Short mmCIF file of C-alpha atoms and ligand atoms in Angstrom, two decimals:
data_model
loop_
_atom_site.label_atom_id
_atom_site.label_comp_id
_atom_site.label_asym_id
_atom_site.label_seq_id
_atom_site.Cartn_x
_atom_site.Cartn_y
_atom_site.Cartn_z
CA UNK I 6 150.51 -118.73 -145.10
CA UNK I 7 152.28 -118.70 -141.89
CA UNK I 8 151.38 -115.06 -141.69
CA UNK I 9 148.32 -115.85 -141.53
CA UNK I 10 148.16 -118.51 -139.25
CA UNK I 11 149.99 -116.75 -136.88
CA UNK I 12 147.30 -114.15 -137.14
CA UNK I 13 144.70 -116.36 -136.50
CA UNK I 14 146.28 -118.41 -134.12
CA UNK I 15 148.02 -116.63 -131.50
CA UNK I 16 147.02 -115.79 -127.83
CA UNK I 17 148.03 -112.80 -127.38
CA UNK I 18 149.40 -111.70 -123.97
CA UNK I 19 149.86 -108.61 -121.71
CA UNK I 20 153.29 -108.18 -120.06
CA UNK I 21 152.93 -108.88 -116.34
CA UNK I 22 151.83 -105.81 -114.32
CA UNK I 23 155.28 -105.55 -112.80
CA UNK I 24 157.06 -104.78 -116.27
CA UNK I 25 154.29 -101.30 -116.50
CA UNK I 26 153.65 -100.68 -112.72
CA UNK I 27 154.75 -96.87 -112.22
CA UNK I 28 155.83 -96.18 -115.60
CA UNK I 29 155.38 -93.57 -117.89
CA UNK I 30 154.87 -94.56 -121.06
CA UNK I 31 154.92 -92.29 -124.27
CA UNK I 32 152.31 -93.38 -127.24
CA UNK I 33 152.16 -91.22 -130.72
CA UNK I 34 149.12 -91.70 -132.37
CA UNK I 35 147.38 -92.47 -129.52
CA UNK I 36 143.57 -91.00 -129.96
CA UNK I 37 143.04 -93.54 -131.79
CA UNK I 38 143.04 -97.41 -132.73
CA UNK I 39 146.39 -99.37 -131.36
CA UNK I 40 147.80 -96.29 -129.50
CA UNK I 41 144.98 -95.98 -127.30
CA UNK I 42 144.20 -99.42 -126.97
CA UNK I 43 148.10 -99.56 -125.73
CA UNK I 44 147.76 -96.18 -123.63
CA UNK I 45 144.27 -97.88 -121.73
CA UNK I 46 146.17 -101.65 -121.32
CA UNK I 47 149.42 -99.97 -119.67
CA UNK I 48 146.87 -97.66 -117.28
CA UNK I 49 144.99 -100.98 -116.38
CA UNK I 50 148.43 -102.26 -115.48
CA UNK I 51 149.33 -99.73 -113.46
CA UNK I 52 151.39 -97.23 -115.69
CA UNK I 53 152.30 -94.25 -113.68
CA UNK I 54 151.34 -92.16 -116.27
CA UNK I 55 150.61 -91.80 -120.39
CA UNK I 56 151.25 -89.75 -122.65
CA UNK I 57 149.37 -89.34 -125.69
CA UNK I 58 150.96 -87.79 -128.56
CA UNK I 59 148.28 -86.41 -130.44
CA UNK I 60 147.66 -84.64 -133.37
CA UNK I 61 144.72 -83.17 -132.85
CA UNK I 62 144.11 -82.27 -129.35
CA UNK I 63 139.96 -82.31 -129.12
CA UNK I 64 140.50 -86.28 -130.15
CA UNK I 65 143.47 -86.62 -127.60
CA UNK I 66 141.03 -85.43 -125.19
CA UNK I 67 137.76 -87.37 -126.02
CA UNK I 68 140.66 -90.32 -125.63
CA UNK I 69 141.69 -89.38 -122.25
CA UNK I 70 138.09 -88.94 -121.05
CA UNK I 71 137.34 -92.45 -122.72
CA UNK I 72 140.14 -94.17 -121.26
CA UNK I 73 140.10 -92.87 -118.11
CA UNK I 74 136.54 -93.07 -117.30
CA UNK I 75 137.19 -97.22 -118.33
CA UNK I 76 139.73 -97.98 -116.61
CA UNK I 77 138.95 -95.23 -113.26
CA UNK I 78 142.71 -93.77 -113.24
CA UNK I 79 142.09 -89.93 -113.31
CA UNK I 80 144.91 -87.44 -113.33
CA UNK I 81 147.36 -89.97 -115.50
CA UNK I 82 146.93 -89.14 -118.52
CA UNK I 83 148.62 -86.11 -120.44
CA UNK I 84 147.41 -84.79 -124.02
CA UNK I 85 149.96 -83.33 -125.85
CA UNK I 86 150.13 -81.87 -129.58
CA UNK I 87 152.25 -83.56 -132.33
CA UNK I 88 152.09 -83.54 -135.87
CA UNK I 89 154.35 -85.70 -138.03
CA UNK I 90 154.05 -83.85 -141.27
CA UNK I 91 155.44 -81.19 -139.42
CA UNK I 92 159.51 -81.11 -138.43
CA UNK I 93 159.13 -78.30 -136.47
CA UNK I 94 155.81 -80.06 -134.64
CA UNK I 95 158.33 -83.09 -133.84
CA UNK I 96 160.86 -80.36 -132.11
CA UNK I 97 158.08 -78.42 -130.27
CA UNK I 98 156.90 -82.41 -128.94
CA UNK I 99 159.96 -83.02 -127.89
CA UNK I 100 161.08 -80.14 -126.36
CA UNK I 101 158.08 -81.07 -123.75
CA UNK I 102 158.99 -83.96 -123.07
CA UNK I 103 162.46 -83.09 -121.87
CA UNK I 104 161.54 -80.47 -120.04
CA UNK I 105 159.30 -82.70 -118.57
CA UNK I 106 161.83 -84.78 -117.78
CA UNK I 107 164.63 -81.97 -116.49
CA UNK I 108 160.92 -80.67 -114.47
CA UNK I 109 161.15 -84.36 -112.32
CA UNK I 110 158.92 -85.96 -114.61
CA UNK I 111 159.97 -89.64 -115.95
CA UNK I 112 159.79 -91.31 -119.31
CA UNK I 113 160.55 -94.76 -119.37
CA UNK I 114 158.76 -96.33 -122.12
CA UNK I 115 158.45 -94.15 -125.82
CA UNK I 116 156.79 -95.90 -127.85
CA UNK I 117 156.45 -94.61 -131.81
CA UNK I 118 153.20 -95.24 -132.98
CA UNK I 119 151.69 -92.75 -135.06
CA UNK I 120 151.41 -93.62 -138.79
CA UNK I 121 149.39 -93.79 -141.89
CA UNK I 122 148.70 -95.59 -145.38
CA UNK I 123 149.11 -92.86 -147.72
CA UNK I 124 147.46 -94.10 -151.45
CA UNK I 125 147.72 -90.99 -152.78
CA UNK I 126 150.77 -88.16 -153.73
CA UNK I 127 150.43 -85.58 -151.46
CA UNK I 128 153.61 -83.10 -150.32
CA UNK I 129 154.12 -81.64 -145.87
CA UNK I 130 155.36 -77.95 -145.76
CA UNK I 131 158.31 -79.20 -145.13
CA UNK I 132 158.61 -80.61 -148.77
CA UNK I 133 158.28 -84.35 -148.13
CA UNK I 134 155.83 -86.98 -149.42
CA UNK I 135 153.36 -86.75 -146.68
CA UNK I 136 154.11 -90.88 -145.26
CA UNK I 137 157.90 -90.24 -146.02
CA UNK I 138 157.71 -87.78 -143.41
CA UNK I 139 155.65 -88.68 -141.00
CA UNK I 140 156.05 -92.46 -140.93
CA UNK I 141 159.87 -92.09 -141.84
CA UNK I 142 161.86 -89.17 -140.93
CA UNK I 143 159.84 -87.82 -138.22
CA UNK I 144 159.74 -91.21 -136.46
CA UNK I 145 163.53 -90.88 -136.87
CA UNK I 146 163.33 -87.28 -135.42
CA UNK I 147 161.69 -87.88 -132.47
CA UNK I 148 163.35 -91.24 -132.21
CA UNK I 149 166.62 -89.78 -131.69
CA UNK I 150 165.43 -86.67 -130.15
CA UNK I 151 164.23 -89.08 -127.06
CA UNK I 152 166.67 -91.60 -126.94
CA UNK I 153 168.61 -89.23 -124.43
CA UNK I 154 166.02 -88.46 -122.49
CA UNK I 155 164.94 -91.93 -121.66
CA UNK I 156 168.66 -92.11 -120.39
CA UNK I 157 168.48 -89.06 -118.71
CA UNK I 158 165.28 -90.80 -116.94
CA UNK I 159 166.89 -93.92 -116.02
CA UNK I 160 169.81 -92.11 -114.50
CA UNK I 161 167.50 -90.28 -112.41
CA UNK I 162 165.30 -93.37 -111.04
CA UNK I 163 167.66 -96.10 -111.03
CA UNK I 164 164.91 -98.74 -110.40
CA UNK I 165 164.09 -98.70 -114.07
CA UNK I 166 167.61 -99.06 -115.37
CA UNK I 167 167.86 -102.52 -114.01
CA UNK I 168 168.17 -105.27 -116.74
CA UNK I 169 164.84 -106.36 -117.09
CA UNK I 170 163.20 -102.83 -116.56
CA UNK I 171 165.48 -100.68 -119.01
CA UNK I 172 164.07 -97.91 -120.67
CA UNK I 173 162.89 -99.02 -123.99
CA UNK I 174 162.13 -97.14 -127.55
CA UNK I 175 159.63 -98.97 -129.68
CA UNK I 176 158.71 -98.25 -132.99
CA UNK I 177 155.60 -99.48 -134.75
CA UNK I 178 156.29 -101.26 -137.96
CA UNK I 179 154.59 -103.58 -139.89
CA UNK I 180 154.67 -107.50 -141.85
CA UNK I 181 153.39 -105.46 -145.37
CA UNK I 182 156.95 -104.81 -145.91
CA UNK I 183 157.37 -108.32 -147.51
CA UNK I 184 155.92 -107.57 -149.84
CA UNK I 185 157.47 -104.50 -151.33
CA UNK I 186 159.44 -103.80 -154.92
CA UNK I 187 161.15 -100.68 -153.57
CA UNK I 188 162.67 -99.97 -156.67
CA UNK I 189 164.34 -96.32 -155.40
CA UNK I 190 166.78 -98.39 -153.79
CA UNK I 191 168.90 -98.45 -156.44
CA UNK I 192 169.03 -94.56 -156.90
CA UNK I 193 171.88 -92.10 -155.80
CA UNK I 194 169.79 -90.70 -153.33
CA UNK I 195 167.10 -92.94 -152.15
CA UNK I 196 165.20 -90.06 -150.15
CA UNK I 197 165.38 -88.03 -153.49
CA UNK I 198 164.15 -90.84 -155.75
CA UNK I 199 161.22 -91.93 -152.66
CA UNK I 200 160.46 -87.94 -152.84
CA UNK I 201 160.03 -87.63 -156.91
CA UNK I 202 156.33 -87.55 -157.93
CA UNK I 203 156.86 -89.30 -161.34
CA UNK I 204 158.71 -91.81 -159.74
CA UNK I 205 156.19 -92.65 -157.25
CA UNK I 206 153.28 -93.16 -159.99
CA UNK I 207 155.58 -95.86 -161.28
CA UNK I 208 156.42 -97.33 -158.26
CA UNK I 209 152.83 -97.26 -157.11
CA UNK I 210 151.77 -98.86 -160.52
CA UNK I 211 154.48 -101.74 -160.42
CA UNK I 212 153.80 -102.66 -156.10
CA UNK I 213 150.51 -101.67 -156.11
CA UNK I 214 148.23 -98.98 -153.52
CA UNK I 215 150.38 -100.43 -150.72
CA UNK I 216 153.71 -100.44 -151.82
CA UNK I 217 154.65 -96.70 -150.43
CA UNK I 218 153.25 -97.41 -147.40
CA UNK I 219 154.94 -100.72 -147.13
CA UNK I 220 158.42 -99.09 -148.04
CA UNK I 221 157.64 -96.32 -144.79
CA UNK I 222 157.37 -99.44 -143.11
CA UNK I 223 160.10 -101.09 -144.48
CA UNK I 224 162.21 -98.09 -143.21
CA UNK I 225 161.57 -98.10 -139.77
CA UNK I 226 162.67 -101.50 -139.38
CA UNK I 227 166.11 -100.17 -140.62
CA UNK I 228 165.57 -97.08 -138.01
CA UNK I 229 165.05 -99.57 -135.97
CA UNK I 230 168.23 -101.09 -136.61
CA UNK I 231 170.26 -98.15 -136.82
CA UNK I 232 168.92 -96.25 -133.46
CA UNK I 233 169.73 -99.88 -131.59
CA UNK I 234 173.40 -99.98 -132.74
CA UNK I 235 174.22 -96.07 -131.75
CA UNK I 236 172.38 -96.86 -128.44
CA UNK I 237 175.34 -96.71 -125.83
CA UNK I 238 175.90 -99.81 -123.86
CA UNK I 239 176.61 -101.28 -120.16
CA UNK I 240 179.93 -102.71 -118.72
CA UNK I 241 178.34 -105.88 -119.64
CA UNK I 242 177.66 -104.87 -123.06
CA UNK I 243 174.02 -104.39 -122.55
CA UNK I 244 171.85 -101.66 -124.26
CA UNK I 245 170.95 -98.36 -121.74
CA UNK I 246 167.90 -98.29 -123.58
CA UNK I 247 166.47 -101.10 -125.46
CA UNK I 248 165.14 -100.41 -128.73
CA UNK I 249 163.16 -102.51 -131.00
CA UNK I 250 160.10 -102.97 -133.59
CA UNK I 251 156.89 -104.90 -134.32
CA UNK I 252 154.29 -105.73 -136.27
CA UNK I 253 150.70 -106.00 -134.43
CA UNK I 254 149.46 -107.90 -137.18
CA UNK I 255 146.15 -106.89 -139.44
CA UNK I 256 144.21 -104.84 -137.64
CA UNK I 257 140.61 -103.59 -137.19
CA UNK I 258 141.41 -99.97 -136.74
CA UNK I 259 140.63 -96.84 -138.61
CA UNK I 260 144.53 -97.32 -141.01
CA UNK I 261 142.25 -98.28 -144.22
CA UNK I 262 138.98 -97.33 -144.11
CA UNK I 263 140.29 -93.40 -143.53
CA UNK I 264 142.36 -93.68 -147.07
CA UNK I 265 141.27 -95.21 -150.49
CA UNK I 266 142.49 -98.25 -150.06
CA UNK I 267 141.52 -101.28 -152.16
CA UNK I 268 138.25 -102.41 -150.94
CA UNK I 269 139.81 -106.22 -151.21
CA UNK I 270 142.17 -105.25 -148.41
CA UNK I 271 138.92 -103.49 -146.41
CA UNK I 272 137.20 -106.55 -146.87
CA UNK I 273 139.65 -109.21 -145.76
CA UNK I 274 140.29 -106.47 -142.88
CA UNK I 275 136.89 -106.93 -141.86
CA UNK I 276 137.07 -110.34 -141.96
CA UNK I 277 140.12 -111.53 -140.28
CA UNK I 278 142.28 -108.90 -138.53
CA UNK I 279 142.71 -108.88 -134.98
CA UNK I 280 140.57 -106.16 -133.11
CA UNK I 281 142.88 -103.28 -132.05
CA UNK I 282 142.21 -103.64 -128.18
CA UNK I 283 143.98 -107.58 -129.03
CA UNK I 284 146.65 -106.21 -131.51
CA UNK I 285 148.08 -103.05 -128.89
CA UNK I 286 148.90 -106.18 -126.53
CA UNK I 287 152.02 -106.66 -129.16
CA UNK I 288 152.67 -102.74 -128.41
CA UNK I 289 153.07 -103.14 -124.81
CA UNK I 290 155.05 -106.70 -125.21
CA UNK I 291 157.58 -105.26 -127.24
CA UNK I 292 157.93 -101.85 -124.85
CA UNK I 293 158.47 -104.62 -122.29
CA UNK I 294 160.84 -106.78 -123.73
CA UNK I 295 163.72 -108.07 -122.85
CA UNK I 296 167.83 -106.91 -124.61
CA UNK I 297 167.63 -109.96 -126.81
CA UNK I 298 165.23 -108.49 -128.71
CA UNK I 299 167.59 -104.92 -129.06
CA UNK I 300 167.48 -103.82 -132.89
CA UNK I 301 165.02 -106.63 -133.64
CA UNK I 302 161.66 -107.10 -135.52
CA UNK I 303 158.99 -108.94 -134.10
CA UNK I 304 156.04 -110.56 -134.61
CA UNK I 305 153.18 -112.44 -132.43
CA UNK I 306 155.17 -111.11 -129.30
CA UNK I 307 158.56 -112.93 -130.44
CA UNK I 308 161.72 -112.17 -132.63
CA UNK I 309 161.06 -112.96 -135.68
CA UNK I 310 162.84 -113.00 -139.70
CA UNK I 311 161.93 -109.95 -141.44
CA UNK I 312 162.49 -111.16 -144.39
CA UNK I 313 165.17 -111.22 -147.37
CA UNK I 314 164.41 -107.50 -148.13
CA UNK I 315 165.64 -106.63 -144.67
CA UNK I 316 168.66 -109.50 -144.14
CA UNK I 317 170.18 -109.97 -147.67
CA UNK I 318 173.70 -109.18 -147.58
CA UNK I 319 173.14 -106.19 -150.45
CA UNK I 320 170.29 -104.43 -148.14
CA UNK I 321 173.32 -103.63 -145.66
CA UNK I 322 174.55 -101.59 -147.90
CA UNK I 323 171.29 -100.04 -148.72
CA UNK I 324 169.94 -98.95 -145.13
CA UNK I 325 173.30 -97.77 -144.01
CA UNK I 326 172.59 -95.36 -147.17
CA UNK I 327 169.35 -94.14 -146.42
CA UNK I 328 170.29 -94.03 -142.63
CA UNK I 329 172.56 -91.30 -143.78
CA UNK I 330 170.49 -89.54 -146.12
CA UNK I 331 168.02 -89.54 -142.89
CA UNK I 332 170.58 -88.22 -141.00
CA UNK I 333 171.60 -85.72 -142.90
CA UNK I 334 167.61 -84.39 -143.63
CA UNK I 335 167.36 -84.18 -139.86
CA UNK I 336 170.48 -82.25 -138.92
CA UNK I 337 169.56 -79.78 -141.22
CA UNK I 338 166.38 -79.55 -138.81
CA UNK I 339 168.21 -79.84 -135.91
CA UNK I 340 171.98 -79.72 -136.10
CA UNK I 341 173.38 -80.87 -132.45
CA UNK I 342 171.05 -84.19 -132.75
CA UNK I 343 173.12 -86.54 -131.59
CA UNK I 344 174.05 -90.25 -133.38
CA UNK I 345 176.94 -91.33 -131.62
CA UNK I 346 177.14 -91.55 -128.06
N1 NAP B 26 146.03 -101.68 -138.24
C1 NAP B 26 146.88 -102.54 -138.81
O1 NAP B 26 146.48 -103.55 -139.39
C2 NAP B 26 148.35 -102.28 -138.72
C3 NAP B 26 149.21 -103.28 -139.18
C4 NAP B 26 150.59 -103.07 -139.11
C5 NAP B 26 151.07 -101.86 -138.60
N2 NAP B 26 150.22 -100.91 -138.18
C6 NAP B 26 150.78 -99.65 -137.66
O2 NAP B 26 150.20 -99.36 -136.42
C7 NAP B 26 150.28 -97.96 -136.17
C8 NAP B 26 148.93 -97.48 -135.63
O3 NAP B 26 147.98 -97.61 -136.65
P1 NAP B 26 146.45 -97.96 -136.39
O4 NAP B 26 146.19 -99.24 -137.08
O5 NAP B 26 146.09 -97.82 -134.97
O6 NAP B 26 145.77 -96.83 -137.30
P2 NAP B 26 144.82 -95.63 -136.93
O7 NAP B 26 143.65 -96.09 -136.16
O8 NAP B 26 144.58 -94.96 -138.24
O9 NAP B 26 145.71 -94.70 -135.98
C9 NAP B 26 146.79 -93.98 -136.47
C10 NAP B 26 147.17 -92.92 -135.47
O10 NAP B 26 148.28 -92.17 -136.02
C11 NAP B 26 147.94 -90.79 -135.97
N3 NAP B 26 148.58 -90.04 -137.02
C12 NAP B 26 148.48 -90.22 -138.34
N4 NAP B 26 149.18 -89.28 -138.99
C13 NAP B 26 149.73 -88.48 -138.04
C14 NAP B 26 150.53 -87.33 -138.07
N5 NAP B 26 150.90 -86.77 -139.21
N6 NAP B 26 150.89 -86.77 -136.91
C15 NAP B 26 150.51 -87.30 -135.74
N7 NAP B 26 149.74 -88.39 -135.64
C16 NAP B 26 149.34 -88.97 -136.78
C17 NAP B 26 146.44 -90.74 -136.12
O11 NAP B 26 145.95 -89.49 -135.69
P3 NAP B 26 144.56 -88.90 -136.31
O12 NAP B 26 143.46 -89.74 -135.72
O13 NAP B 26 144.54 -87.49 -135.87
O14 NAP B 26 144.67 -89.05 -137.78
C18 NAP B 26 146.06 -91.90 -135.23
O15 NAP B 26 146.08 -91.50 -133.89
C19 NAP B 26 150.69 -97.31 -137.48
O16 NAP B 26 152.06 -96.98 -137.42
C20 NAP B 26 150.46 -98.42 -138.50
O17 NAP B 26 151.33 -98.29 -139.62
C21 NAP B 26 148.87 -101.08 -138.22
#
């Protein structure tokens, strides 16, 4: 209930000008719904430049010409290619963006967007469940894969590795993950178990058409959590780069109506979510934010309780499991990625 007044309720706002002015800000998923809204807000502001992390480039480029022609910034906005069912997609992403960083370039602002709401079994050629991969390990991938390059960044242009302005890695979650069973917790190996076909049907049949995608979700929060403690810290203890995760809230985008989700959910979409170009505010808030929200969840722009399924003493246990199984997956893509600084 509080959800949902909180949806209802809340004035969203923009982060002050200041906190975006000269930036460049990285957005997955950004052709489309949140991701763009977020990419044309931070241009408004005065971002330096955007990237859009696209993964189709045709749509990345009907975005830039849409965005820029609104808000009248040419020449700051960058399309580039990224697929999250793909590992070595992630790599190839990456690999641009550090190069565009070692080129003079800066990245100050990454901000892990791209996702989806899978309802049906479906298997990347890398062998995953298709929302495992993408919403999961490849936001891990490219999590990780950045982290050093936003503090290669800041070392280069000091300005933004002052307290308030420090880079900042922010990874789209969700509130559905309240609601999940997540009964492959309990298995030897979680990633195994989330990864079994028959086990999925049953999963999907006791949580309902939502419950996968609210366990992806429920995942990057403890990415989230995992990525903030191995980020290395100031002489004052502070986090180089500050990374965190939120929930925009229900929103009017394209997330449903492209899968077959329950038309109850499309409905009360319809009816009561934000619209994207008010959610993406919570994007840009978080990006913004300040260290006391480092390895935290929030929602309606503040810190907020993510619930028992992410604080109860036995989940501890439980994400510092799958944050290994993770790990392990993604050395085996790339073996020098680095999760201890
Ligand atoms: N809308 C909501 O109510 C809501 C609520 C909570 C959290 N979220 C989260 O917000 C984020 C943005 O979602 P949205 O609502 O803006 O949905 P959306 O309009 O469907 O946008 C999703 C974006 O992710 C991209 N994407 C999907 N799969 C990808 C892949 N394999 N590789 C690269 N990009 C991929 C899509 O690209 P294509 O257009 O090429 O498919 C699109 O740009 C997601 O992480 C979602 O889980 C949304």
């Amino acid at each position: 209930m509080s959800a949902l007044y909180g949806l209802l309720f809340t004035k969203l706002k923009l982060p002050p000008a200041s906190a975006i002015h000269g930036k460049t800000i990285l957005i997955t998923g950004a052709n489309t719904g949140l991701g763009r809204e977020a990419a044309r807000h931070a241009l408004s502001l005065g971002a330096g430049a955007v990237i859009l992390g696209v993964r189709t480039l045709t749509k990345g480029e009907q975005a830039k010409i849409d965005i820029e022609s609104s808000t009248g910034c040419s020449n700051k906005v960058l399309v580039w290619p990224i697929d999250l069912e793909s590992f070595a997609s992630v790599q190839a992403f990456a690999g641009k963006v550090s190069k565009y960083v070692d080129d003079g370039g800066r990245l100050d602002i990454a901000i892990m967007n791209a996702g989806f709401a899978s309802m049906e079994w479906a298997i990347t050629g890398d062998g995953w469940e298709r929302s495992l991969q993408a919403n999961v390990l490849s936001t891990a991938l490219l999590s990780l894969e950045l982290l050093p390059v936003l503090l290669r960044s800041a070392e280069r242009f000091p300005s933004s590795s002052s307290a308030s302005t420090r880079p900042h890695l922010t990874i789209v979650a969700s509130d559905i993950h309240r609601g999940v069973k997540f009964s492959e917790r309990s298995a030897g190996s979680i990633l195994s178990a989330l990864n079994d076909h028959e086990r999925w049907k049953a999963s999907q049949g006791l949580g309902g058409a939502t419950e996968r995608y609210a366990v992806t979700k429920l995942l990057d929060i403890f990415i989230t959590m995992e990525i903030a403690r191995l980020a290395p810290r100031d002489e004052r203890g502070d986090p180089l780069v500050i990374v965190n995760s939120l929930t925009p809230g229900f929103c009017k985008s394209d997330l449903l109506t492209r899968e077959k989700a329950p038309l109850l959910l499309k409905v009360v979409q319809a009816a009561i979510a934000r619209t994207v170009e008010e959610g993406s505010k919570t994007l840009l808030h978080a990006a913004t934010a300040g260290v006391e929200t480092h390895g935290l969840w929030m929602e309606n722009q503040a810190v907020a309780d993510p619930g028992s399924i992410v604080t109860d003493s036995a989940m501890v246990g439980v994400r510092e499991k799958i944050w290994k199984e993770v790990v392990d997956v993604l050395r085996e893509v790339n073996s020098e990625i680095r999760t201890e600084y």
